[in-house]
Amino acid sequence: MKKNYISILCFTAVAALTGCKHDKESASVITGDEIKSHIAVLADDSLMGRKPFTAGETKAIAYISSQFKKEGLEPGNNGSYFQEVPMVEVTSTPSATMTITGGKTNISVNYLTDFVASTRQEVPEVQLTNSPLVFAGYGVVAPEYHWNDYAGLDVKGKTVVVLVNDPGYKSGIRGFFKDDTMTYYGRWTYKYEEAARQGAAGIIIVHQTEPASYGWSVVANSFTGAKLYLQQQDKHMSRCKVEGWITEDAAKKMFAAAGITGDFRALARKKDFKAIPLNLTATLSVKTKLKYSTSHNVIAVLKGSTSPGECILYTAHWDHLGIGKPDAKGDSIYNGAVDNASGVAAVLNVAKAFVQLKDKPKRSVVFLAVTGEEQGLLGSEYYATHPIFPLNKTVADLNMDALGDYGETNDFAITGKGQNDLEDYVAEFAKADGKKISGDKNPGAGGYYRSDHFNFAKVGVPALDMNNGAESTAHGEAYGKAKQKEYGEKHYHQPSDSYSPAMDANGMAEVANLLFKVGNKLANESTFPGWKNGSEFKAVRDKSMLVK
Ligand SMILES: [Zn+2]
C-alpha cells in the first residue's frame, strides 16, 4: 500500500515536472480514453467491418502495425510485423436429402430443416454411400476421466452419430466430468476432430438446445455457406468426408428405426455404455467450391532484458464480419467496436504501458493481433501450430475479446474459471484493487473454447481470457447484467456493434490494466505457471516442458 501511495505522489506531483517514470507499473496507466481512440479508428466505416482478404484487412493491419512501430516495438516475425496465414474457403452444397436405410421404412431427411452437412476435404465432391451408422454416445476419448466412447470400435468407412456436450452435463452426478461446466470434450469441434482421428467417414452430431446452449437456427446459419479453414498439407483429407448435425426430432426417428427409444443422453452417460451399431446406413453427397487466399496476423515484440528467449503473449483478434445483411436501420457494416476492436485497442495500450516501464521486463513480451477468429479461431490456430516463439518457452497467453462497454465493475469474469494458475495472478492483483473474481455466466456453454486463447490451451500454453464482471461500480449488478443482456441480444454480431463517443471504455481499461500487471509480474519471474489438476490441457503442457 505504501509503495502505491508513494508512486501516486511521484506520478501526480513530480512526474509532470521531471518526467519521472518510476513505479508506473504499480499504477493503473491505461485509460479508457486511450482505448476509445483506437476503437474509433478500428471500428470506422472505412474499415468495412475488418473482414479477412478485404481492403478492410489491409487498413486494419496497417493501423495496428503502425501503432506497434510508433510505440517502439520490434517486428515480431523475423523483421516483419506480419505473419501470413494461408486459408482455404470451402463452400459446401449438400444433396437436398440424406437417406437413412435399413429400418422397416426408409427415412429421408431434408437439408436445413432436418440436417446440415459440410466437408473440409479439398476435393470437388465427397460422398457417403450406404455408410453404416454407429451411435458412439458422446464421441469422447478422455483418459483423465477414464472415458472412451470408441473403445473396441472400428469406425472406418462408417458414420458416427454423437451427442453434444459432456456425459456429465446435467447428469446430476457430482464430479462426473466437470459437472455442468463444459470441457473441451463437449465442443462440436472436438467431436469432429476425434471422429477423424478414429478414421470415421462421417460424423453427425445430434442437436439438442439445452446441451448445445443454442437453438437449431444457429446450427443452420453457422454450418452453411462459405467456411474458412487453414490450408493443410494433406488438403484436409484426414478429416471426415462429411461433418454434420441433425435435429433432435430427426434423430429420434433414426434411433426409433434402430429400436432405441427414450432418453438417449441417459443411455450414453451410463458407466458401461458401449457404442451401438444402428444397423442403418446413410447416403448423401456434398459438392464443394474452393478458393485459396492469405490473411495476416500482426505481431510485435519487446525483447526481454535477461531472458529474451522466454515470452509472455498477449492476444486479441482484429477481424470481424465485414459487410453483410443490413439491419432495420439500413446499416450493413458490421464494425465490431466491442467485438473486437476493444481487445486490439487494449493490447495496443498494454504494449505502450510495457514500453514506458523504467525497468524493462526480464522476459520478452509479444503482442499478437490475430485474424480469422470469427471464422473459427483461425489466426490463433495458425500461430499455435506455426509458432514464432517456442511454445514451451511461452509462459502464458493473455487474451482479450469483446470487452464490456458499460464502465468500471467491482468484479472480473474469468472465462472457464478453474483451468490454470494464471487465475491466481489475476486474483492477487484484483484483490489489491478491492475487486472480486467471478466465473463465466454460463459455464455449460463452453466459453473457454470460443476465443483465441483456446488454441494456445490446446497446445499446452496456459491461457487466460478475462472480461469485466456484471457488478457495475456506479450502477450495481442489475445494470451490468442488463447491459450484458442488451449487448448479447441487440448488438452481438450486428451492425449496431459500432463506435460511439458515448461508449464507456473505463471498464475495458480496468481489464487491460489488470492484465498488464499480471503480464509484467510473469515477465519478471523465472517460473512457469501450469494447469490445475484435472484440466484437459495439463498433459500436453507437462510433456512439452520436458523438451529443452
Ligand atoms: Zn465475434
Coordinates of C-alpha atoms and ligand atoms in Angstrom, one line a residue:
M1 CA 0.0 0.0 0.0
K2 CA 2.8 2.3 0.9
K3 CA 4.5 1.8 -2.4
N4 CA 1.4 2.6 -4.2
Y5 CA 1.0 5.8 -2.2
I6 CA 4.5 6.9 -3.0
S7 CA 4.1 6.1 -6.6
I8 CA 0.9 8.1 -6.9
L9 CA 2.6 11.0 -5.3
C10 CA 5.6 10.7 -7.6
F11 CA 3.3 10.3 -10.6
T12 CA 1.0 13.2 -10.0
A13 CA 3.3 15.7 -8.4
V14 CA 6.8 15.0 -9.6
A15 CA 6.2 13.3 -12.9
A16 CA 4.8 16.4 -14.6
L17 CA 7.9 18.3 -13.7
T18 CA 10.6 15.8 -14.2
G19 CA 9.2 13.2 -16.4
C20 CA 9.8 10.7 -13.7
K21 CA 8.6 7.3 -14.7
H22 CA 9.3 5.0 -11.8
D23 CA 6.9 2.6 -10.3
K24 CA 4.5 3.3 -13.1
E25 CA 3.9 -0.5 -13.1
S26 CA 2.1 -0.2 -9.8
A27 CA -0.3 2.4 -11.0
S28 CA -3.2 1.9 -13.5
V29 CA -1.6 3.5 -16.5
I30 CA -4.1 2.7 -19.3
T31 CA -7.1 5.0 -19.7
G32 CA -10.5 4.4 -21.2
D33 CA -10.0 7.4 -23.4
E34 CA -6.9 6.0 -25.0
I35 CA -8.7 2.7 -25.7
K36 CA -11.6 4.6 -27.2
S37 CA -9.3 6.5 -29.6
H38 CA -8.1 3.2 -31.1
I39 CA -11.6 1.8 -31.2
A40 CA -12.8 4.9 -33.1
V41 CA -10.2 4.1 -35.8
L42 CA -10.6 0.3 -35.9
A43 CA -14.4 0.4 -36.0
D44 CA -14.7 3.2 -38.5
D45 CA -16.9 2.5 -41.5
S46 CA -13.8 2.9 -43.8
L47 CA -12.5 -0.4 -42.5
M48 CA -15.7 -2.1 -43.7
G49 CA -16.1 -4.4 -40.8
R50 CA -12.4 -5.7 -40.9
K51 CA -13.1 -8.9 -42.9
P52 CA -10.1 -11.0 -43.9
F53 CA -9.0 -10.6 -47.5
T54 CA -10.8 -7.2 -48.0
A55 CA -9.4 -3.7 -48.2
G56 CA -10.6 -3.5 -44.6
E57 CA -8.0 -6.1 -43.6
T58 CA -5.3 -4.0 -45.3
K59 CA -6.3 -0.9 -43.4
A60 CA -6.7 -2.7 -40.1
I61 CA -3.3 -4.5 -40.1
A62 CA -1.6 -1.3 -41.4
Y63 CA -3.0 0.6 -38.4
I64 CA -2.1 -2.0 -35.8
S65 CA 1.4 -2.5 -37.1
S66 CA 2.0 1.3 -37.4
Q67 CA 0.9 1.7 -33.7
F68 CA 3.4 -1.0 -32.7
K69 CA 6.1 0.7 -34.6
K70 CA 5.2 4.1 -33.2
E71 CA 5.5 2.7 -29.7
G72 CA 9.0 1.5 -30.5
L73 CA 8.2 -2.3 -30.5
E74 CA 10.3 -4.5 -32.8
P75 CA 8.6 -6.6 -35.6
G76 CA 7.8 -10.0 -34.2
N77 CA 8.4 -12.2 -37.2
N78 CA 12.0 -12.0 -38.4
G79 CA 11.9 -8.3 -39.3
S80 CA 8.2 -8.3 -40.3
Y81 CA 5.2 -7.2 -38.3
F82 CA 3.1 -9.7 -40.2
Q83 CA 2.6 -13.5 -40.2
E84 CA 1.0 -14.8 -43.4
V85 CA -2.0 -17.1 -42.7
P86 CA -2.9 -19.2 -45.7
M87 CA -6.6 -20.2 -45.8
V88 CA -9.0 -22.1 -47.9
E89 CA -12.6 -21.1 -48.3
V90 CA -14.8 -24.2 -48.8
T91 CA -18.4 -23.7 -49.9
S92 CA -20.3 -26.9 -49.3
T93 CA -23.5 -27.7 -51.1
P94 CA -25.0 -31.0 -49.8
S95 CA -27.6 -33.1 -51.6
A96 CA -31.2 -31.9 -50.7
T97 CA -31.8 -35.0 -48.7
M98 CA -30.0 -37.6 -46.7
T99 CA -31.4 -41.1 -46.9
I100 CA -31.2 -43.5 -44.0
T101 CA -32.0 -47.1 -45.0
G102 CA -32.1 -50.5 -43.2
G103 CA -35.0 -49.9 -40.9
K104 CA -38.6 -51.0 -41.6
T105 CA -39.1 -48.0 -43.8
N106 CA -36.5 -45.7 -45.4
I107 CA -36.1 -42.3 -43.7
S108 CA -35.4 -39.3 -45.8
V109 CA -34.3 -36.1 -44.0
N110 CA -34.2 -32.6 -45.6
Y111 CA -31.2 -30.2 -45.8
L112 CA -31.5 -27.3 -43.4
T113 CA -34.8 -28.3 -41.8
D114 CA -33.5 -31.6 -40.5
F115 CA -29.8 -31.7 -41.1
V116 CA -26.8 -29.7 -42.2
A117 CA -23.6 -31.2 -43.7
S118 CA -20.3 -29.8 -45.0
T119 CA -16.8 -31.0 -45.7
R120 CA -13.3 -29.6 -45.4
Q121 CA -11.8 -32.1 -47.8
E122 CA -10.4 -30.1 -50.7
V123 CA -12.0 -32.1 -53.5
P124 CA -14.9 -31.3 -55.9
E125 CA -17.3 -33.7 -54.2
V126 CA -17.5 -36.2 -51.3
Q127 CA -20.0 -39.0 -51.0
L128 CA -21.2 -41.3 -48.3
T129 CA -22.9 -44.3 -49.9
N130 CA -24.6 -46.6 -47.6
S131 CA -22.2 -45.7 -44.8
P132 CA -23.1 -47.8 -41.7
L133 CA -24.3 -45.6 -38.8
V134 CA -22.9 -46.1 -35.3
F135 CA -24.2 -44.4 -32.2
A136 CA -20.9 -43.5 -30.4
G137 CA -22.5 -41.8 -27.4
Y138 CA -20.8 -38.5 -26.7
G139 CA -17.9 -39.3 -29.1
V140 CA -15.4 -38.7 -26.3
V141 CA -12.0 -40.3 -25.6
A142 CA -10.9 -38.7 -22.3
P143 CA -8.2 -40.6 -20.5
E144 CA -8.3 -38.3 -17.4
Y145 CA -12.0 -39.1 -16.9
H146 CA -11.5 -42.8 -17.8
W147 CA -13.9 -42.5 -20.6
N148 CA -13.7 -43.9 -24.1
D149 CA -16.8 -44.0 -26.4
Y150 CA -14.7 -45.5 -29.2
A151 CA -13.3 -48.4 -27.1
G152 CA -13.1 -51.6 -29.2
L153 CA -14.8 -49.8 -32.1
D154 CA -13.7 -49.8 -35.8
V155 CA -15.4 -46.9 -37.5
K156 CA -13.5 -47.0 -40.8
G157 CA -16.0 -46.2 -43.6
K158 CA -18.7 -45.7 -41.0
T159 CA -20.6 -42.6 -39.9
V160 CA -20.7 -41.9 -36.2
V161 CA -23.7 -40.3 -34.5
V162 CA -22.8 -38.4 -31.3
L163 CA -24.3 -36.2 -28.7
V164 CA -23.2 -32.6 -28.0
N165 CA -21.7 -31.6 -24.6
D166 CA -20.2 -33.9 -22.0
P167 CA -21.6 -37.1 -20.3
G168 CA -21.5 -35.2 -17.0
Y169 CA -23.7 -32.3 -18.2
K170 CA -27.0 -32.1 -16.3
S171 CA -26.4 -35.7 -15.2
G172 CA -26.9 -34.9 -11.5
I173 CA -23.9 -37.0 -10.7
R174 CA -21.3 -34.9 -8.8
G175 CA -17.8 -34.9 -10.1
F176 CA -18.7 -36.6 -13.4
F177 CA -16.5 -34.8 -15.9
K178 CA -16.8 -31.2 -14.8
D179 CA -20.5 -31.4 -13.7
D180 CA -22.3 -28.7 -15.8
T181 CA -19.2 -26.9 -16.9
M182 CA -18.3 -28.0 -20.4
T183 CA -14.9 -29.5 -21.0
Y184 CA -13.3 -29.4 -24.5
Y185 CA -14.7 -32.9 -25.0
G186 CA -18.2 -31.3 -25.1
R187 CA -17.4 -29.0 -28.0
W188 CA -18.5 -29.8 -31.5
T189 CA -15.1 -29.0 -32.8
Y190 CA -13.6 -31.8 -30.6
K191 CA -16.3 -34.3 -31.7
Y192 CA -15.3 -33.6 -35.4
E193 CA -11.6 -34.0 -34.6
E194 CA -12.0 -37.2 -32.6
A195 CA -14.2 -38.8 -35.3
A196 CA -11.4 -38.0 -37.8
R197 CA -8.7 -39.4 -35.6
Q198 CA -10.7 -42.6 -35.3
G199 CA -10.9 -42.8 -39.1
A200 CA -14.7 -42.4 -39.4
A201 CA -16.0 -41.5 -42.9
G202 CA -18.7 -39.2 -41.5
I203 CA -19.9 -37.7 -38.2
I204 CA -23.4 -36.4 -37.4
I205 CA -24.0 -34.5 -34.1
V206 CA -27.4 -34.7 -32.6
H207 CA -28.6 -31.2 -31.8
Q208 CA -30.4 -30.6 -28.5
T209 CA -30.9 -27.0 -27.5
E210 CA -30.0 -27.2 -23.8
P211 CA -26.7 -29.0 -24.0
A212 CA -25.7 -27.1 -27.2
S213 CA -26.7 -23.8 -25.5
Y214 CA -28.1 -22.6 -28.8
G215 CA -31.1 -23.4 -31.0
W216 CA -31.2 -25.2 -34.3
S217 CA -31.3 -21.9 -36.2
V218 CA -27.8 -21.1 -35.0
V219 CA -26.6 -24.5 -36.3
A220 CA -28.5 -23.9 -39.6
N221 CA -26.9 -20.5 -40.0
S222 CA -23.4 -21.4 -38.9
F223 CA -22.8 -24.6 -40.8
T224 CA -23.9 -23.4 -44.2
G225 CA -22.4 -21.2 -46.9
A226 CA -18.7 -20.5 -47.3
K227 CA -16.4 -21.6 -44.4
L228 CA -12.8 -20.6 -44.0
Y229 CA -10.2 -23.1 -42.8
L230 CA -6.4 -23.0 -42.5
Q231 CA -4.7 -24.6 -45.6
Q232 CA -3.4 -28.0 -44.6
Q233 CA -0.7 -30.0 -46.3
D234 CA -3.0 -33.0 -46.6
K235 CA -5.8 -30.8 -48.0
H236 CA -7.9 -31.9 -45.1
M237 CA -8.1 -35.5 -46.4
S238 CA -7.5 -36.8 -42.8
R239 CA -10.8 -35.1 -41.7
C240 CA -14.1 -36.9 -42.0
K241 CA -15.6 -36.7 -45.5
V242 CA -18.8 -35.4 -44.1
E243 CA -19.3 -33.3 -40.9
G244 CA -22.9 -32.6 -40.0
W245 CA -25.6 -32.1 -37.5
I246 CA -29.2 -33.5 -37.3
T247 CA -32.2 -32.1 -35.4
E248 CA -33.4 -33.9 -32.3
D249 CA -36.7 -34.8 -34.0
A250 CA -34.9 -36.4 -37.0
A251 CA -32.5 -38.1 -34.7
K252 CA -35.4 -39.6 -32.7
K253 CA -36.9 -41.1 -35.9
M254 CA -33.5 -42.5 -36.7
F255 CA -32.9 -44.0 -33.3
A256 CA -36.5 -45.4 -33.2
A257 CA -35.8 -47.2 -36.5
A258 CA -32.9 -48.8 -34.8
G259 CA -35.0 -49.8 -31.8
I260 CA -33.6 -47.1 -29.5
T261 CA -36.3 -45.1 -27.7
G262 CA -36.3 -42.9 -24.6
D263 CA -33.6 -40.7 -23.2
F264 CA -30.5 -41.3 -25.3
R265 CA -28.5 -38.9 -23.2
A266 CA -29.1 -41.1 -20.1
L267 CA -28.2 -44.1 -22.2
A268 CA -24.9 -42.7 -23.4
R269 CA -23.8 -41.5 -20.0
K270 CA -24.1 -45.0 -18.4
K271 CA -20.7 -46.1 -17.0
D272 CA -20.8 -49.3 -19.1
F273 CA -22.1 -47.6 -22.3
K274 CA -20.7 -49.2 -25.4
A275 CA -21.2 -47.8 -28.9
I276 CA -24.2 -49.2 -30.6
P277 CA -24.3 -50.1 -34.4
L278 CA -27.7 -48.8 -35.6
N279 CA -27.9 -51.4 -38.4
L280 CA -28.8 -48.4 -40.6
T281 CA -26.8 -46.7 -43.4
A282 CA -26.6 -43.1 -44.5
T283 CA -26.3 -41.8 -48.1
L284 CA -25.6 -38.2 -49.1
S285 CA -23.2 -36.2 -51.1
V286 CA -21.6 -32.8 -50.7
K287 CA -20.3 -30.7 -53.6
T288 CA -17.7 -28.0 -52.9
K289 CA -16.3 -24.8 -54.3
L290 CA -12.8 -23.9 -53.2
K291 CA -10.9 -20.6 -53.0
Y292 CA -7.4 -20.0 -51.7
S293 CA -6.4 -16.8 -50.0
T294 CA -3.9 -15.4 -47.5
S295 CA -4.7 -13.3 -44.5
H296 CA -2.4 -11.9 -41.8
N297 CA -1.6 -11.9 -38.1
V298 CA 0.1 -8.8 -36.8
I299 CA 3.0 -9.4 -34.3
A300 CA 5.4 -7.2 -32.4
V301 CA 7.9 -7.9 -29.6
L302 CA 9.5 -6.1 -26.7
K303 CA 12.7 -8.1 -26.1
G304 CA 13.3 -9.2 -22.6
S305 CA 16.4 -7.8 -20.7
T306 CA 17.7 -11.1 -19.3
S307 CA 15.6 -14.0 -20.6
P308 CA 14.6 -12.8 -24.1
G309 CA 14.0 -16.4 -25.2
E310 CA 11.0 -16.8 -22.9
C311 CA 7.9 -14.8 -23.5
I312 CA 4.5 -13.6 -22.3
L313 CA 2.0 -13.4 -25.1
Y314 CA -1.0 -11.0 -25.4
T315 CA -3.6 -11.8 -28.0
A316 CA -6.7 -10.2 -29.5
H317 CA -8.4 -10.8 -32.8
W318 CA -8.5 -7.9 -35.2
D319 CA -11.0 -9.4 -37.6
H320 CA -14.8 -9.1 -37.7
L321 CA -17.7 -9.9 -40.0
G322 CA -17.3 -7.4 -42.8
I323 CA -20.3 -6.2 -44.8
G324 CA -23.5 -8.2 -44.6
K325 CA -27.2 -8.2 -44.2
P326 CA -28.5 -4.7 -43.4
D327 CA -30.2 -4.2 -40.1
A328 CA -33.6 -2.4 -39.6
K329 CA -31.8 1.0 -39.9
G330 CA -30.2 0.0 -43.2
D331 CA -26.7 -0.3 -41.8
S332 CA -24.8 -3.2 -43.3
I333 CA -21.3 -2.6 -41.9
Y334 CA -20.5 -5.0 -39.1
N335 CA -18.0 -2.6 -37.4
G336 CA -17.3 -4.8 -34.4
A337 CA -16.4 -2.0 -32.0
V338 CA -16.7 -4.2 -28.9
D339 CA -16.0 -7.4 -30.9
N340 CA -13.1 -7.0 -31.1
A341 CA -11.7 -3.5 -31.8
S342 CA -11.9 -3.2 -28.0
G343 CA -9.4 -6.1 -27.4
V344 CA -7.0 -4.9 -30.0
A345 CA -7.2 -1.3 -28.6
A346 CA -6.4 -2.8 -25.1
V347 CA -3.4 -4.8 -26.5
L348 CA -2.1 -1.6 -28.1
N349 CA -2.3 0.2 -24.8
V350 CA -0.8 -2.7 -22.9
A351 CA 2.1 -2.6 -25.3
K352 CA 2.6 1.1 -24.8
A353 CA 2.5 0.5 -21.0
F354 CA 5.3 -2.0 -21.3
V355 CA 7.4 0.3 -23.4
Q356 CA 7.1 3.1 -20.9
L357 CA 8.3 0.9 -18.0
K358 CA 11.6 2.2 -16.5
D359 CA 12.8 -1.3 -15.9
K360 CA 12.4 -3.4 -19.0
P361 CA 10.9 -6.8 -18.3
K362 CA 13.3 -9.7 -18.0
R363 CA 11.3 -11.9 -20.4
S364 CA 10.2 -10.9 -23.8
V365 CA 6.6 -9.7 -24.2
V366 CA 4.9 -10.5 -27.5
F367 CA 1.8 -8.7 -28.9
L368 CA -0.2 -10.7 -31.4
A369 CA -3.4 -9.4 -33.2
V370 CA -4.8 -12.4 -35.0
T371 CA -7.1 -12.8 -38.0
G372 CA -10.0 -15.2 -38.7
E373 CA -11.4 -15.5 -35.2
E374 CA -14.9 -15.1 -36.4
Q375 CA -14.4 -17.8 -38.9
G376 CA -13.3 -20.4 -36.4
L377 CA -10.3 -19.0 -34.4
L378 CA -8.1 -19.5 -37.5
G379 CA -5.3 -16.9 -37.0
S380 CA -4.6 -18.1 -33.5
E381 CA -4.7 -21.7 -34.6
Y382 CA -2.1 -20.9 -37.3
Y383 CA 0.2 -19.2 -34.8
A384 CA -0.2 -22.0 -32.3
T385 CA 0.7 -24.6 -34.9
H386 CA 3.4 -22.4 -36.6
P387 CA 4.8 -20.6 -33.5
I388 CA 7.4 -17.9 -33.9
F389 CA 8.5 -18.1 -30.2
P390 CA 8.7 -21.7 -28.9
L391 CA 5.6 -22.8 -27.2
N392 CA 7.4 -24.4 -24.3
K393 CA 9.1 -21.0 -23.7
T394 CA 5.8 -19.2 -23.9
V395 CA 4.9 -18.6 -20.3
A396 CA 1.3 -17.6 -20.8
D397 CA -1.3 -16.3 -23.3
L398 CA -3.4 -13.4 -22.0
N399 CA -6.4 -12.8 -24.3
M400 CA -9.0 -10.1 -24.6
D401 CA -12.1 -10.4 -26.7
A402 CA -15.2 -8.2 -26.7
L403 CA -14.5 -6.1 -23.6
G404 CA -17.6 -4.7 -21.8
D405 CA -18.5 -1.1 -22.7
Y406 CA -20.6 -0.5 -19.5
G407 CA -17.9 1.1 -17.3
E408 CA -16.0 0.0 -14.3
T409 CA -17.0 -3.1 -12.3
N410 CA -16.4 -4.5 -8.9
D411 CA -15.7 -7.9 -10.4
F412 CA -13.8 -9.5 -13.2
A413 CA -15.1 -12.6 -15.1
I414 CA -12.6 -15.3 -15.9
T415 CA -13.8 -17.4 -18.8
G416 CA -13.8 -21.1 -18.0
K417 CA -12.7 -20.5 -14.4
G418 CA -10.6 -23.2 -12.8
Q419 CA -8.3 -24.1 -15.6
N420 CA -4.8 -22.8 -14.7
D421 CA -2.5 -20.9 -12.3
L422 CA -2.9 -17.6 -14.2
E423 CA -6.1 -17.1 -12.3
D424 CA -4.2 -16.9 -9.1
Y425 CA -2.2 -14.0 -10.5
V426 CA -5.4 -12.2 -11.6
A427 CA -6.9 -12.8 -8.1
E428 CA -3.8 -11.3 -6.4
F429 CA -4.0 -8.1 -8.3
A430 CA -7.8 -7.9 -8.3
K431 CA -7.7 -8.3 -4.5
A432 CA -5.2 -5.5 -4.2
D433 CA -7.6 -3.3 -6.1
G434 CA -10.5 -4.4 -3.9
K435 CA -12.1 -6.4 -6.7
K436 CA -13.8 -9.8 -6.9
I437 CA -13.4 -12.7 -9.4
S438 CA -16.3 -14.5 -10.9
G439 CA -16.6 -17.3 -13.5
D440 CA -18.5 -17.0 -16.7
K441 CA -22.2 -16.6 -16.8
N442 CA -23.0 -19.9 -18.5
P443 CA -20.2 -22.4 -17.9
G444 CA -22.1 -25.1 -19.7
A445 CA -21.8 -23.2 -23.0
G446 CA -18.0 -23.8 -23.2
G447 CA -16.9 -20.2 -23.4
Y448 CA -13.3 -21.2 -22.8
Y449 CA -13.3 -22.9 -26.2
R450 CA -14.7 -20.0 -28.1
S451 CA -11.9 -17.4 -28.4
D452 CA -8.3 -17.4 -29.4
H453 CA -6.7 -18.2 -26.1
F454 CA -8.2 -21.7 -26.6
N455 CA -5.8 -22.5 -29.4
F456 CA -2.9 -21.9 -27.0
A457 CA -4.5 -24.0 -24.3
K458 CA -4.8 -26.8 -26.9
V459 CA -1.1 -26.8 -27.4
G460 CA -0.5 -26.6 -23.7
V461 CA 0.3 -22.9 -23.1
P462 CA -1.5 -21.7 -20.0
A463 CA -4.1 -19.3 -21.4
L464 CA -6.5 -16.9 -19.9
D465 CA -9.4 -14.9 -21.2
M466 CA -10.9 -12.2 -19.0
N467 CA -13.5 -9.5 -19.1
N468 CA -15.4 -7.3 -16.8
G469 CA -18.0 -8.9 -14.5
A470 CA -21.6 -7.7 -14.2
E471 CA -21.3 -5.7 -10.9
S472 CA -21.2 -2.1 -12.2
T473 CA -19.3 0.1 -9.8
A474 CA -21.5 3.1 -10.4
H475 CA -24.9 1.4 -11.0
G476 CA -24.9 -2.0 -9.4
E477 CA -25.3 -5.6 -10.6
A478 CA -28.7 -5.3 -12.2
Y479 CA -27.4 -2.6 -14.5
G480 CA -24.4 -4.6 -15.5
K481 CA -26.5 -7.7 -16.2
A482 CA -28.9 -5.7 -18.2
K483 CA -26.1 -4.2 -20.3
Q484 CA -24.6 -7.6 -20.9
K485 CA -28.0 -8.9 -22.0
E486 CA -28.6 -5.9 -24.2
Y487 CA -25.3 -6.5 -25.9
G488 CA -25.9 -10.2 -26.4
E489 CA -29.4 -9.7 -27.8
K490 CA -29.2 -6.5 -29.7
H491 CA -25.6 -5.8 -30.7
Y492 CA -23.6 -9.0 -30.7
H493 CA -22.6 -9.8 -34.3
Q494 CA -24.9 -7.0 -35.5
P495 CA -24.1 -3.7 -37.4
S496 CA -25.1 -1.8 -34.2
D497 CA -21.9 -3.0 -32.5
S498 CA -20.3 0.3 -33.6
Y499 CA -18.2 3.0 -32.1
S500 CA -19.9 5.9 -30.3
P501 CA -18.2 8.8 -28.4
A502 CA -20.6 8.0 -25.6
M503 CA -19.1 4.5 -25.2
D504 CA -17.8 3.9 -21.6
A505 CA -14.4 2.3 -22.0
N506 CA -13.3 2.6 -18.4
G507 CA -14.1 -1.0 -17.7
M508 CA -12.0 -2.0 -20.7
A509 CA -9.1 -0.1 -19.2
E510 CA -9.6 -1.9 -15.9
V511 CA -9.2 -5.3 -17.7
A512 CA -6.2 -4.0 -19.7
N513 CA -4.5 -2.6 -16.6
L514 CA -5.0 -5.8 -14.7
L515 CA -3.7 -8.0 -17.5
F516 CA -0.7 -5.6 -17.8
K517 CA 0.1 -6.1 -14.2
V518 CA -0.3 -9.9 -14.5
G519 CA 1.9 -10.0 -17.6
N520 CA 4.5 -7.7 -16.0
K521 CA 4.8 -10.0 -13.0
L522 CA 5.1 -13.1 -15.2
A523 CA 7.7 -11.3 -17.3
N524 CA 9.9 -10.7 -14.3
E525 CA 9.7 -14.2 -12.8
S526 CA 11.6 -17.3 -13.8
T527 CA 8.9 -19.9 -13.0
F528 CA 6.2 -21.3 -15.3
P529 CA 2.6 -21.3 -14.2
G530 CA 0.8 -24.5 -15.0
W531 CA -2.6 -26.1 -15.4
K532 CA -4.7 -27.2 -12.5
N533 CA -5.1 -30.9 -11.8
G534 CA -8.0 -32.2 -13.8
S535 CA -7.5 -29.7 -16.7
E536 CA -7.7 -31.4 -20.1
F537 CA -4.7 -29.3 -21.1
K538 CA -2.3 -30.3 -18.4
A539 CA -0.9 -33.5 -20.0
V540 CA 0.2 -31.8 -23.2
R541 CA 2.0 -28.9 -21.3
D542 CA 3.7 -31.3 -18.9
K543 CA 5.0 -33.3 -21.9
S544 CA 6.2 -30.3 -23.9
M545 CA 8.1 -28.9 -20.9
L546 CA 10.3 -32.0 -20.8
V547 CA 11.8 -30.9 -24.2
K548 CA 14.6 -28.4 -23.7
Ligands
ZN1 ZN -17.3 -12.3 -32.6

